[in-house]
Structure formats: structure tokens, C-alpha cells
CSV table of C-alpha atoms in Angstrom, one decimal:
chain,number,residue,atom,x,y,z
W,1,UNK,CA,109.4,67.8,95.9
W,2,UNK,CA,110.2,71.1,97.6
W,3,UNK,CA,112.4,72.1,94.6
W,4,UNK,CA,109.6,71.4,92.1
W,5,UNK,CA,107.2,73.5,94.2
W,6,UNK,CA,109.6,76.4,94.5
W,7,UNK,CA,110.6,76.2,90.8
W,8,UNK,CA,106.9,76.2,89.7
W,9,UNK,CA,106.2,79.2,91.9
W,10,UNK,CA,109.3,80.9,90.4
W,11,UNK,CA,108.0,80.2,86.9
W,12,UNK,CA,104.5,81.4,87.6
W,13,UNK,CA,105.7,84.5,89.3
W,14,UNK,CA,108.0,85.4,86.4
W,15,UNK,CA,105.3,84.8,83.8
W,16,UNK,CA,103.0,87.1,85.7
W,17,UNK,CA,105.7,89.8,86.2
W,18,UNK,CA,106.9,89.8,82.6
W,19,UNK,CA,104.0,88.7,80.4
W,20,UNK,CA,101.1,90.5,82.1
W,21,UNK,CA,102.5,94.0,81.5
W,22,UNK,CA,103.1,93.2,77.8
W,23,UNK,CA,99.4,92.2,77.4
W,24,UNK,CA,98.3,95.3,79.2
W,25,UNK,CA,100.4,97.5,77.0
W,26,UNK,CA,98.8,96.0,73.9
W,27,UNK,CA,95.3,96.6,75.2
W,28,UNK,CA,95.9,100.3,75.8
W,29,UNK,CA,94.2,102.2,78.6
W,30,UNK,CA,91.0,100.3,79.5
W,31,UNK,CA,89.2,103.5,80.5
W,32,UNK,CA,89.2,104.7,76.9
W,33,UNK,CA,87.1,101.8,75.8
W,34,UNK,CA,84.8,101.9,78.8
W,35,UNK,CA,84.4,105.7,78.8
W,36,UNK,CA,85.0,107.0,75.2
W,37,UNK,CA,83.4,110.4,75.9
W,38,UNK,CA,85.8,111.3,78.7
W,39,UNK,CA,88.7,113.4,77.4
W,40,UNK,CA,92.2,112.3,78.1
W,41,UNK,CA,95.7,113.8,77.8
W,42,UNK,CA,98.9,112.0,76.9
W,43,UNK,CA,101.8,112.6,79.3
W,44,UNK,CA,103.8,114.5,76.6
W,45,UNK,CA,100.9,116.9,76.1
W,46,UNK,CA,100.6,117.4,79.8
W,47,UNK,CA,104.3,118.4,80.2
W,48,UNK,CA,104.1,120.6,77.1
W,49,UNK,CA,101.1,122.5,78.5
W,50,UNK,CA,102.9,122.7,81.9
W,51,UNK,CA,105.9,124.3,80.3
W,52,UNK,CA,103.7,126.8,78.4
W,53,UNK,CA,102.0,127.7,81.7
W,54,UNK,CA,98.6,126.3,80.5
W,55,UNK,CA,98.1,123.8,83.3
W,56,UNK,CA,99.2,123.5,86.9
W,57,UNK,CA,100.3,120.1,88.2
W,58,UNK,CA,99.7,119.6,92.0
W,59,UNK,CA,101.3,116.6,93.6
W,60,UNK,CA,99.9,115.8,97.0
W,61,UNK,CA,102.0,113.4,99.1
W,62,UNK,CA,100.8,111.9,102.3
């Protein structure tokens, strides 16, 4: 009985860990659908602009 419970928990956890990100990746960034007028920047564009000195990236750590 305990083995079945642990095995079931293991399966559900693995399904959530490995399947859920794949679904999210297919959907894209949800904010783009909810807020289509808000501009966005891809990470490659951000780094290219940083390297050209067009943007400043500030990382605030607590």
C-alpha cells in the first residue's frame, strides 16, 4: 500500500515537472495575449542593446 502511494506520488510529480513546462513553452508568454499593446523585448535583443550601450541593466539583489 505504501509503495503504491509513493509510486503514484512519484509519477504525478514527474508528470508535473516534465510535462507542464513543455505545455507552457508551446503557449508562449501569456502576457502577450493578455496585454498585446505592451511592448516586449526578446533576451537576445536586450543583450545586443546592452553591448551597444543603448540600455543599462540593473540587477538588484536582496
